[in-house]
Coordinates of C-alpha atoms in Angstrom, one line a residue:
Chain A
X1 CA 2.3 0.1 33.5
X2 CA 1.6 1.3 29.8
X3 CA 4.5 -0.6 27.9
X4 CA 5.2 0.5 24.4
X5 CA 7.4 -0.1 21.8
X6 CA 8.8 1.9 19.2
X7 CA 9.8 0.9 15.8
X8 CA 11.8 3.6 13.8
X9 CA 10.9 3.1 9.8
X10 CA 12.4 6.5 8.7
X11 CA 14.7 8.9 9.8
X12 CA 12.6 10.9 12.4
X13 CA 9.5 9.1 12.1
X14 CA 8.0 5.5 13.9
X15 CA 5.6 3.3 14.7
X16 CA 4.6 2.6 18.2
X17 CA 2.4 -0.7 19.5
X18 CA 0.9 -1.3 22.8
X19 CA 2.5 -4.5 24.5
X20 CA 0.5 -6.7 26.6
X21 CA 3.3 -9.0 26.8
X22 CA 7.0 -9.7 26.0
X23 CA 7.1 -13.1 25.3
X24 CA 10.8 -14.0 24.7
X25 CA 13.8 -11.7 24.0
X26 CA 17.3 -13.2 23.9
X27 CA 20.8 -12.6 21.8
X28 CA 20.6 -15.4 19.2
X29 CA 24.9 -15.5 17.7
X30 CA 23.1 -13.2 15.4
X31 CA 20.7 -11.2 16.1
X32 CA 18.5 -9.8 18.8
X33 CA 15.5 -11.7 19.0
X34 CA 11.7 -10.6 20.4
X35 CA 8.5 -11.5 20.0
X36 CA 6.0 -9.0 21.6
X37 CA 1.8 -9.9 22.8
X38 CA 1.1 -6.5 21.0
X39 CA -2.9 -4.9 20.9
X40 CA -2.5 -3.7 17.7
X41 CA -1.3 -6.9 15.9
X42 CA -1.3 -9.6 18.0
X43 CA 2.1 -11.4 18.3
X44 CA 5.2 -10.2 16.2
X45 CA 8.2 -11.3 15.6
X46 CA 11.1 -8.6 15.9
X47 CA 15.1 -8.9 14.8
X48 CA 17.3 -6.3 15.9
X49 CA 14.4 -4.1 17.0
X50 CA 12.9 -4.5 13.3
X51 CA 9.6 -5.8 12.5
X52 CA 9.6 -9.4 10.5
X53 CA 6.2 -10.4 10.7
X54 CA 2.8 -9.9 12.7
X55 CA 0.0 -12.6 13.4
X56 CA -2.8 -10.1 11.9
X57 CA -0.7 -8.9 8.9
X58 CA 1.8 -11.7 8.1
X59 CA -0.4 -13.4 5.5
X60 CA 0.1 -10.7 2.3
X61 CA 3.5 -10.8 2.9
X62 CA 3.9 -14.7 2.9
X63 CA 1.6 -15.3 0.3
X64 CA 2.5 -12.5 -2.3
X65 CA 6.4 -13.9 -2.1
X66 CA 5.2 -17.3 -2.6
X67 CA 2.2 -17.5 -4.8
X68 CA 3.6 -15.4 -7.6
X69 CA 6.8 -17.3 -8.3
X70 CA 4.6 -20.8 -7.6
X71 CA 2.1 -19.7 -9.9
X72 CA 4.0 -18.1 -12.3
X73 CA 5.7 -21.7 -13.3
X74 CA 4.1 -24.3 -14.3
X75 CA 4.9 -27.3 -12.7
X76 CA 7.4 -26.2 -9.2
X77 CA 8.7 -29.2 -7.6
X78 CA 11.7 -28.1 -5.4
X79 CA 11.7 -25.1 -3.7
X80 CA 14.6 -22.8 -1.8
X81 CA 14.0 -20.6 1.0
X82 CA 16.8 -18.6 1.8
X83 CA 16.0 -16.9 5.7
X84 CA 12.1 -17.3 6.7
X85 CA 12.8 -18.7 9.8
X86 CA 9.1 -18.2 10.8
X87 CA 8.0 -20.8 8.3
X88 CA 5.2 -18.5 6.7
X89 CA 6.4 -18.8 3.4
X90 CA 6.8 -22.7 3.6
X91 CA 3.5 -22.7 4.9
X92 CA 2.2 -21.4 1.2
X93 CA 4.3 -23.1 -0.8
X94 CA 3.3 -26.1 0.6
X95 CA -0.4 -25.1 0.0
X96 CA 0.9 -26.3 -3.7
X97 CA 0.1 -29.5 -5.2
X98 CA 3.5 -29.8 -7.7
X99 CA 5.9 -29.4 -4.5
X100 CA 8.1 -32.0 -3.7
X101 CA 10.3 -30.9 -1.3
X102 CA 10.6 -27.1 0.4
X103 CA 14.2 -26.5 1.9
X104 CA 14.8 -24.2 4.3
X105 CA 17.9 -22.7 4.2
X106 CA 17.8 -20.6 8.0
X107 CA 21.2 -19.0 9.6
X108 CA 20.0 -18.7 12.7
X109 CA 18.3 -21.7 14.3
X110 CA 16.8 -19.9 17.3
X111 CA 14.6 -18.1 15.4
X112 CA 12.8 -21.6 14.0
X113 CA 13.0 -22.7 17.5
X114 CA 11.0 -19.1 18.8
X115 CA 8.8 -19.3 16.2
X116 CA 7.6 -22.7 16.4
X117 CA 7.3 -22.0 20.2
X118 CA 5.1 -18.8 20.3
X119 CA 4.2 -18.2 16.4
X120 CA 2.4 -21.9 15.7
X121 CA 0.2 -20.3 13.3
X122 CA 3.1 -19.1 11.3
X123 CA 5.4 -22.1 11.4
X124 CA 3.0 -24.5 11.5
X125 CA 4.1 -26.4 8.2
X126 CA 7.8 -26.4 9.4
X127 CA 7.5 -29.9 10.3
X128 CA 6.2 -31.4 6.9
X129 CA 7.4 -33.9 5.4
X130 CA 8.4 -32.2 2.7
X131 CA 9.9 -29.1 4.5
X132 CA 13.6 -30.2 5.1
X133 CA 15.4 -27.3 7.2
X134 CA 19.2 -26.8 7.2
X135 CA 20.8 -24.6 9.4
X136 CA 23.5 -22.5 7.6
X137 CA 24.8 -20.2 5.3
X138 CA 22.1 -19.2 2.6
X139 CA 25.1 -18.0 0.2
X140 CA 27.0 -21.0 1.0
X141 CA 24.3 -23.6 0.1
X142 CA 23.6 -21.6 -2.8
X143 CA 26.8 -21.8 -4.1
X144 CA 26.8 -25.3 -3.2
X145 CA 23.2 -26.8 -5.2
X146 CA 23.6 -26.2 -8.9
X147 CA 20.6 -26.8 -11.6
X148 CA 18.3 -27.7 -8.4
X149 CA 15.7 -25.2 -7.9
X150 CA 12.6 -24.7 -9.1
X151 CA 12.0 -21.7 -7.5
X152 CA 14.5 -19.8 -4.9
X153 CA 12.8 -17.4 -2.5
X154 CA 15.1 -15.1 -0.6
X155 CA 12.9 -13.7 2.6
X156 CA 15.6 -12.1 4.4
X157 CA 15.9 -9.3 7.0
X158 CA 17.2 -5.9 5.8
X159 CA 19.8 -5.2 3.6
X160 CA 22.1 -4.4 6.4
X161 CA 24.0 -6.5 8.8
X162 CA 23.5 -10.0 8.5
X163 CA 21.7 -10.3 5.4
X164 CA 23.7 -7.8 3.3
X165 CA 24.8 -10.2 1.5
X166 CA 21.7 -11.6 0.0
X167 CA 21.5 -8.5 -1.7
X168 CA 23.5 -7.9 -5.0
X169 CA 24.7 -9.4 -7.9
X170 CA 27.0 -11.8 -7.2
X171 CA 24.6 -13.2 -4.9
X172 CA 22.1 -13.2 -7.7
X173 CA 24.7 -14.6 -10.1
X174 CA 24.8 -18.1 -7.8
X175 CA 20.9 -18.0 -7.7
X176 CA 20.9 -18.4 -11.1
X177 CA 23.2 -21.3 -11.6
X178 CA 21.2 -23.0 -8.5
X179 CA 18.0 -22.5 -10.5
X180 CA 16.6 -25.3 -13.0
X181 CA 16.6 -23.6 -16.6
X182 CA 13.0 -22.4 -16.1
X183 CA 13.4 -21.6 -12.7
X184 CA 12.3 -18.3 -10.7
X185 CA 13.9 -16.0 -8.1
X186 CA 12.1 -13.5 -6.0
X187 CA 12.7 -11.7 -3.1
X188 CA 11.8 -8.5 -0.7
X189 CA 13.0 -5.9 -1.6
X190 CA 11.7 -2.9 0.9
X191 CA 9.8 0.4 0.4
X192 CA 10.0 2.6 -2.7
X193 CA 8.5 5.1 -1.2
X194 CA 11.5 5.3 2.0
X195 CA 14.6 3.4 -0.4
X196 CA 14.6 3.9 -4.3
X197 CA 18.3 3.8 -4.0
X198 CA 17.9 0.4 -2.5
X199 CA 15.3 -0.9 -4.4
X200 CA 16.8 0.7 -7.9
X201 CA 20.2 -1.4 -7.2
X202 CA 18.5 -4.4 -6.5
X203 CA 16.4 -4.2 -9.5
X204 CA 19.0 -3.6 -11.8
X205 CA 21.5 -6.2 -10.4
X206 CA 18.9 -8.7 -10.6
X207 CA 18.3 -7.3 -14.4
X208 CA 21.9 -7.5 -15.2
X209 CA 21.6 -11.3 -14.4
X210 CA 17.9 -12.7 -15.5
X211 CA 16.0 -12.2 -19.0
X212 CA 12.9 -11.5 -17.5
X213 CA 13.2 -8.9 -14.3
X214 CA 10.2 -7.6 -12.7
X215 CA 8.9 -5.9 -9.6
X216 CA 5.3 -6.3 -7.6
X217 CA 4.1 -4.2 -4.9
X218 CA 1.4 -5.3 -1.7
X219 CA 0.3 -3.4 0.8
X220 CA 1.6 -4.7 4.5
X221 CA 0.6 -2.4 6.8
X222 CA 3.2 -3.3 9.8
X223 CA 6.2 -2.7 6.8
X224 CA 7.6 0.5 6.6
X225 CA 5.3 2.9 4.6
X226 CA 2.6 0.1 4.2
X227 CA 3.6 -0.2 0.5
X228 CA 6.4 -2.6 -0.2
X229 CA 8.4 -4.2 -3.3
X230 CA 8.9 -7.6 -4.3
X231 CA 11.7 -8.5 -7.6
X232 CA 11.4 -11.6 -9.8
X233 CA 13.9 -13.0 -11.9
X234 CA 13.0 -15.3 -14.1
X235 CA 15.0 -17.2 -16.7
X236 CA 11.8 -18.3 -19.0
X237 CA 8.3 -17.5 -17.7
X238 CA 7.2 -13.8 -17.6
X239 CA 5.1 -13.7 -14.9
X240 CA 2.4 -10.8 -16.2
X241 CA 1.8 -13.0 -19.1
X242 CA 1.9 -16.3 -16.9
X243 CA -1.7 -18.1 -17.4
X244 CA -2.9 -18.2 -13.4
X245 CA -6.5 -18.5 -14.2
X246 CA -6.7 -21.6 -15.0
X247 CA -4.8 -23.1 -12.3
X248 CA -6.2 -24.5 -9.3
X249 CA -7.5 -22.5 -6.5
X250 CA -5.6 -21.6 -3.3
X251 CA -6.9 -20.6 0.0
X252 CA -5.7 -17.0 0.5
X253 CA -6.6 -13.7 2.2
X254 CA -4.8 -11.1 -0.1
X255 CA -3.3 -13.2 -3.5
X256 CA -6.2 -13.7 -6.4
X257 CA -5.7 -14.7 -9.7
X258 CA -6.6 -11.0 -11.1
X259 CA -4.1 -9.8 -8.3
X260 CA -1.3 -11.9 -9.8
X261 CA -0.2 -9.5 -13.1
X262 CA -1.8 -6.0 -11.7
X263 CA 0.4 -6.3 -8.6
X264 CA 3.3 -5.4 -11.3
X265 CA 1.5 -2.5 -12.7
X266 CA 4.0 0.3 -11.0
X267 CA 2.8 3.7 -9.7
X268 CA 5.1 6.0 -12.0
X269 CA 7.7 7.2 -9.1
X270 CA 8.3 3.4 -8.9
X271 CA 7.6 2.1 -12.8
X272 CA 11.1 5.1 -12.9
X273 CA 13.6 2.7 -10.9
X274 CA 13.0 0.0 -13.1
X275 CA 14.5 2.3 -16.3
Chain B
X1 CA 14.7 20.3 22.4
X2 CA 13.0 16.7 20.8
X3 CA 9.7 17.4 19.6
X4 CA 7.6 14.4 18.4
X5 CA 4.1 14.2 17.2
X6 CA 2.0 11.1 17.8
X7 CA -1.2 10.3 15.7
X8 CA -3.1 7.1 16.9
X9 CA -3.8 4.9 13.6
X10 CA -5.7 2.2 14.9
X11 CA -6.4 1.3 18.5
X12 CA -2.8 0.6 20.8
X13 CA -1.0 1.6 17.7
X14 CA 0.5 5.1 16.8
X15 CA 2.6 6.5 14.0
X16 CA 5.2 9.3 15.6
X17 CA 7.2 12.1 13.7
X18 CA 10.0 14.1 14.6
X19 CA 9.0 17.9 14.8
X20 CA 11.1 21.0 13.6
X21 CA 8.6 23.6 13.7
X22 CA 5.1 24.2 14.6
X23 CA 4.0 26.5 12.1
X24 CA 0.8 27.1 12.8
X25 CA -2.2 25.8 15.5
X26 CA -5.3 26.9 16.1
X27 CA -9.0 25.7 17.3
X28 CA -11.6 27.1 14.1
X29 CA -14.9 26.8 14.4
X30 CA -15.1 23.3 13.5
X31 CA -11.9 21.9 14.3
X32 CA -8.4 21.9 15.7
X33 CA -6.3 22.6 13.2
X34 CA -2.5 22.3 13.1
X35 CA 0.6 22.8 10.5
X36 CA 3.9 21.5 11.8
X37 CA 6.7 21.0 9.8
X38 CA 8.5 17.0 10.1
X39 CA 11.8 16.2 9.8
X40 CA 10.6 12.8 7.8
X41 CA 7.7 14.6 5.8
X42 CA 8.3 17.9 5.5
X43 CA 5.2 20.1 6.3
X44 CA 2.6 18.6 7.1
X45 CA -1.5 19.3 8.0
X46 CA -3.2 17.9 11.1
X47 CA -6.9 18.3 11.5
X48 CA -8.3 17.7 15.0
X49 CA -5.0 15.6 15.5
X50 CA -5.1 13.4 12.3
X51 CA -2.6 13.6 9.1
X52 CA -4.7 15.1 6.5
X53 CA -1.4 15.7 4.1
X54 CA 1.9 16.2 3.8
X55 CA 4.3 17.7 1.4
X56 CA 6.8 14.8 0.6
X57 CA 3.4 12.4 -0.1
X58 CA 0.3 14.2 -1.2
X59 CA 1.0 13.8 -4.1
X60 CA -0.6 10.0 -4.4
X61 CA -3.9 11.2 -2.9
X62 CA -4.4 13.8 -5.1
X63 CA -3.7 12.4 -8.1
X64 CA -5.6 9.0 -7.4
X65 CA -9.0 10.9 -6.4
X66 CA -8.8 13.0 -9.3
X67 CA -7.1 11.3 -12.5
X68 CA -9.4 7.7 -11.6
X69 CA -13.1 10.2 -12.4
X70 CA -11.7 12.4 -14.9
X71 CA -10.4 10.3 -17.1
X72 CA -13.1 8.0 -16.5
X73 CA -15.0 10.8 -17.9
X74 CA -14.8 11.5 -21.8
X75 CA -14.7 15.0 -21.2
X76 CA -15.1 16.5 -17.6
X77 CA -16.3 20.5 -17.6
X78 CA -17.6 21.3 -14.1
X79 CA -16.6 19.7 -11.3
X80 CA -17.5 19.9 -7.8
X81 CA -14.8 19.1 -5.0
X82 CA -16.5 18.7 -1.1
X83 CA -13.5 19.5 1.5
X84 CA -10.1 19.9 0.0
X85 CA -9.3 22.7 1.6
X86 CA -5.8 22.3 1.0
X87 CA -6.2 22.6 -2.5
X88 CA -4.5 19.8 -4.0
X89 CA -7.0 18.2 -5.6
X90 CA -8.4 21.5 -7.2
X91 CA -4.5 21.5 -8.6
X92 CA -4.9 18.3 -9.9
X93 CA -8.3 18.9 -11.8
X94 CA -6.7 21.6 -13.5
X95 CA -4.2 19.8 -15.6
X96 CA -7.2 18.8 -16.9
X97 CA -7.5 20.6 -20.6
X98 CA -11.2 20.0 -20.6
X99 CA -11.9 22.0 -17.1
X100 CA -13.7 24.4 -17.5
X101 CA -14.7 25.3 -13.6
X102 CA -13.9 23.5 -10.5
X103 CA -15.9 24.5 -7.6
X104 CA -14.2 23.9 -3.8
X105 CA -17.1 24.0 -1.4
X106 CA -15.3 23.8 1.8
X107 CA -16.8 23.8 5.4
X108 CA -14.3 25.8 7.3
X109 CA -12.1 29.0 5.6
X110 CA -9.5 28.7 7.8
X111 CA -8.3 25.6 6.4
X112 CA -8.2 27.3 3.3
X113 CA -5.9 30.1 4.5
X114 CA -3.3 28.3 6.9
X115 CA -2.6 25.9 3.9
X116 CA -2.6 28.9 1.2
X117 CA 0.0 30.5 3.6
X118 CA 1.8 27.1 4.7
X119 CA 1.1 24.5 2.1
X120 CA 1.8 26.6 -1.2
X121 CA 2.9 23.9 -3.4
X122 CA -0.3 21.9 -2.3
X123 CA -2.6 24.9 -2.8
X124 CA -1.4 26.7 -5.5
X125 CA -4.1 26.6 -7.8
X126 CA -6.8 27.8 -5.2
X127 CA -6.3 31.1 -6.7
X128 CA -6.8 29.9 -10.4
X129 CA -9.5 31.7 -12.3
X130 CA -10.6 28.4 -13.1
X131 CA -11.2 27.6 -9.8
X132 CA -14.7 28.8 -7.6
X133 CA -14.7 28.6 -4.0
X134 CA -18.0 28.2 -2.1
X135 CA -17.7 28.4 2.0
X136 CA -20.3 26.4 3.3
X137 CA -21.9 22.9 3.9
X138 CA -21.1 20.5 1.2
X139 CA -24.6 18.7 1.9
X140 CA -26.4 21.8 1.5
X141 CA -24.5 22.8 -1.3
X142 CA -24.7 19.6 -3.4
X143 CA -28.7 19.5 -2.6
X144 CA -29.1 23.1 -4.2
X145 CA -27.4 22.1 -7.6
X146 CA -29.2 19.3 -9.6
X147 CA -27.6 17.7 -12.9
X148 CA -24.7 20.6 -13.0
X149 CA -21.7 18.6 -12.4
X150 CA -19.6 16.0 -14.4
X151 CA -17.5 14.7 -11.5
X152 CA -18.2 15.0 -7.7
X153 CA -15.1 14.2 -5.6
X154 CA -15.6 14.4 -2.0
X155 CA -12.1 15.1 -0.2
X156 CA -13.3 14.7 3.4
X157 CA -11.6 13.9 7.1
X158 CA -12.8 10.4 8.4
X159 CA -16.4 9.6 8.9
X160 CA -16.2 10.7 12.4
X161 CA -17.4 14.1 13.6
X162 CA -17.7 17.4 11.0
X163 CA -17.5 15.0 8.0
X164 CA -20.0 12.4 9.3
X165 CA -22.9 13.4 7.2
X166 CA -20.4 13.1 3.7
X167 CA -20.6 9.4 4.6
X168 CA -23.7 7.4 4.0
X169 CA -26.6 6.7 1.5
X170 CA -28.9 10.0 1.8
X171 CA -26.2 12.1 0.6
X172 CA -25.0 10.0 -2.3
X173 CA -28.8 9.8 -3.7
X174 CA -28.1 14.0 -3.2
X175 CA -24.7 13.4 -5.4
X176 CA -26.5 11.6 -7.7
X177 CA -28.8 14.3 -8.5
X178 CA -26.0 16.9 -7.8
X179 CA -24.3 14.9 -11.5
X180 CA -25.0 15.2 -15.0
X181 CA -26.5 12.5 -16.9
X182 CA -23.3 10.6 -17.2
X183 CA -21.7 11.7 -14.0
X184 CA -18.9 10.3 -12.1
X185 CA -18.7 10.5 -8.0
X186 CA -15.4 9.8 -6.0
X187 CA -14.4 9.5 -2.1
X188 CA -11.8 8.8 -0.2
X189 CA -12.6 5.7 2.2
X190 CA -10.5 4.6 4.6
X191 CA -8.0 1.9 5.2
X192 CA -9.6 -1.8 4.7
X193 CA -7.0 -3.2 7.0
X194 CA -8.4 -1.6 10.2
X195 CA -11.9 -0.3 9.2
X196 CA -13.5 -2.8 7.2
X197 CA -17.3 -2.3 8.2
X198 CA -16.9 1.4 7.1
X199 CA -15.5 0.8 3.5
X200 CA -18.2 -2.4 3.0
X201 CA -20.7 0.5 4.4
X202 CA -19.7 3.0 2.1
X203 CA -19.8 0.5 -0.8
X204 CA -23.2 -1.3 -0.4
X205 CA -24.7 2.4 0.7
X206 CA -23.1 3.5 -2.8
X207 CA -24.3 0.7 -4.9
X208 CA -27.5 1.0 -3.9
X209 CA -27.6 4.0 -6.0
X210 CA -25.0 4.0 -8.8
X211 CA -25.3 1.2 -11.2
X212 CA -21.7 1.3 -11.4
X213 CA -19.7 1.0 -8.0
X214 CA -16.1 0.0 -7.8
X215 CA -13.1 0.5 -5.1
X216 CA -9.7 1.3 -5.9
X217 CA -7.1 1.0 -3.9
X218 CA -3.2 3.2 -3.8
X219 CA -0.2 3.3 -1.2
X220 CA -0.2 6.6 1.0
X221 CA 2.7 6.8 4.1
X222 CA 1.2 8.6 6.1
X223 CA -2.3 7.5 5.8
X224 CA -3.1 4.5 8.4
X225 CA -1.9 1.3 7.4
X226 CA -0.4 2.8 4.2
X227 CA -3.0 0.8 2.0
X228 CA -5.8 3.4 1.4
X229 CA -9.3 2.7 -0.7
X230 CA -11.1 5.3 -2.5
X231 CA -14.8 4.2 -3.2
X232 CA -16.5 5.4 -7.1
X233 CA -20.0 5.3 -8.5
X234 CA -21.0 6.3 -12.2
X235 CA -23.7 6.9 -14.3
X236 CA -22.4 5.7 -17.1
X237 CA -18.7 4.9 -17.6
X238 CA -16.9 2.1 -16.4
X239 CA -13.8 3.4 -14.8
X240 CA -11.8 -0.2 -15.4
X241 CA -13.1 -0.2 -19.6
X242 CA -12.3 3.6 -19.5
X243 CA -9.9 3.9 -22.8
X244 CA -7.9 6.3 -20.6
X245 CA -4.5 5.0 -22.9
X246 CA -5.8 7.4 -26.0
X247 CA -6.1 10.6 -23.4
X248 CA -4.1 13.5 -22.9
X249 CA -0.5 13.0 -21.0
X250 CA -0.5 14.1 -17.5
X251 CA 2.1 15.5 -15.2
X252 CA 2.3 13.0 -12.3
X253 CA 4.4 10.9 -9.9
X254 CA 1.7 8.1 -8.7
X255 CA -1.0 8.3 -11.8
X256 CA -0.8 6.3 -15.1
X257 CA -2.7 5.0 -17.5
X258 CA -1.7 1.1 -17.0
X259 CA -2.4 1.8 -13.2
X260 CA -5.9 4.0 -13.6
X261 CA -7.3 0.1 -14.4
X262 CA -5.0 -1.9 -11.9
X263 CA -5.8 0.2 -9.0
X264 CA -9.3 -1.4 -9.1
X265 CA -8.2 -5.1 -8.9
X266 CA -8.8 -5.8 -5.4
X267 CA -6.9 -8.2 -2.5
X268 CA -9.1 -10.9 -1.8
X269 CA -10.0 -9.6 1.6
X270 CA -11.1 -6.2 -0.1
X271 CA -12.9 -7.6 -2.7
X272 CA -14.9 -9.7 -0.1
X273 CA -16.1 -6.6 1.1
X274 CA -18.0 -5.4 -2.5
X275 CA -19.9 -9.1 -2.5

């Protein structure tokens, strides 16, 4: 039997993968949860029928939402993931020497369970010392750790359903308060190319709130289009002007130093939102 | 009536569209050609079964291949397109003031008539006085003109089948006599993320005989993986020192001036591949 699945990215256009295998797929309280043995990409993680995260491709996206902020201020101590069940982004920022502690702020606890069962590559550094997970509310602990963060990463699903709410500017008014006074936000912020409304909104609710509001872009070939958006708040550091080169070295696949300020360099069509 | 076209991307993995219309197929000469228009991507060209462009995103591809050489170029007069039957990169050269002739040497006519018929916004300048077009081989072509053209930019389908021979040293030691004394040659080469050996291939075998060589790198839909590299070799000119800011304005939706440099700096996996 030839099993594949289908993964709708735009109206009236998909990706398909060849499955060797389905590994687990179960209704979490919120979400549907697979992960897929797929030719293509190895294993992959999939919410509500959406892609999250691949074993061949996860690394640009995990490193790109991590290695920026982390790089971009000088000395990060404590940082916030908001979602990122998978652990791929606590994985980087724990490749840092400044970190403390890494939170992990994760509404659904089934998908750390799934991840650390079939994704150990991925969530490997979810049980570090310095990770500390908490199951909950991302908006709710938020709201509830003023002045803490360093850094606040919000790697969330789509802006639709259960993660809607990480998306707008109240949201990113209570990120700033939980920031330190140099601290950083970033978060994904889909395809250009399939959701300028989206990404435009975004952009300038995060603007309306932070001094310094950018946008980067990486190429993730699983994510709709292939091309996809990243925004940064920050309240002090601009992150094009941030001096990376002189920091130490990392052990990465897609970030370099050079990478760091031309992944904000916009293609025009996209350089156009942020007006 | 659901109609949906399927084009395999890499190996178990496909990317399928939603089909209104097919407009036009039919088996040339050399290849299978096909127009169908997309509900996701408006018309589109298929050659032998793979994307070659489509209205809603051709519009990165032409303007990387061409914009990157000529306005590495201090002032481009002839230049000498290899495939493009489509035309959009012929309309891209033109918005070039300093243009005085761009020749499209194109293997197979037909291409050239379905898309004049089917494509008009992509090849609406095919008819430009301007424009010269030369039906034939583009390796015999480029080996009976010596030190006649400014930029060379060969706009081929994959280096599998009727395009083969456009891939691979010989014919870029022809290209290199095929350019003036400071000329510029540009390709289009692949995705990095699935066909690494060909783009380190098509690097080394162009280093070995341009003293410049770089990869640049822009986001494409449609293309596989959406992350798509374009390989150049110069005489002369160093397309990432280029002073491209004090040029002429251009009409574009990808292209600008910041990018023409940023496109160049490479993920780390990418850049491995030039050492």
């Amino acid at each position: 039997m030839d099993m594949w699945l289908s993964e709708s990215q735009i109206k009236d256009a998909a990706m398909t993968y060849k499955v060797k295998e389905t590994l687990v797929r179960r209704k979490t309280p919120f979400q549907d949860l697979a992960i897929v043995d797929t030719e293509a990409f190895g294993r992959m993680l999939l919410l509500d029928g959406i892609v999250q995260t691949t074993i061949n491709d996860e690394y640009v996206y995990h490193e790109m939402i991590t290695h920026i902020p982390l790089l971009t201020h000088p000395n990060p101590k404590k940082v916030l993931v908001v979602g990122g069940g998978d652990g791929g982004t606590i994985r980087e920022i724990l490749k840092h020497p400044s970190i403390e502690k890494a939170v992990l702020c994760e509404i659904d606890e089934i998908v750390i369970e799934e991840c650390k069962k079939y994704l150990p590559e991925i969530s490997c550094a979810l049980t570090d010392p310095k990770c500390e997970i908490f199951i909950g509310d991302g908006i709710k602990y938020v709201h509830e750790h003023k002045n803490e963060f360093d850094v606040v990463i919000i790697d969330s699903t789509d802006p639709f359903g259960a993660a809607e709410g990480l998306f707008g500017g109240s949201f990113y008014k209570e990120i700033y308060e939980c920031l330190t006074d140099d601290g950083i936000f970033v978060a994904q912020t889909e395809t250009p190319f399939y959701l300028p409304e989206v990404v435009k909104k975004v952009y300038d609710d995060a603007k309306a709130v932070f001094p310094i509001t950018k946008l980067f872009m990486a190429g993730i070939p699983t994510y709709p289009s292939g091309y996809w958006s990243f925004t940064l708040g920050s309240k002090k550091y601009d992150p094009e002007k941030a001096n990376v080169i002189d920091k130490y070295d990392l052990d990465t696949k897609y970030y370099t130093k050079r990478l760091h300020s031309a992944s904000f360099v916009l293609p025009k069509f996209i350089e156009d939102l942020t007006k």
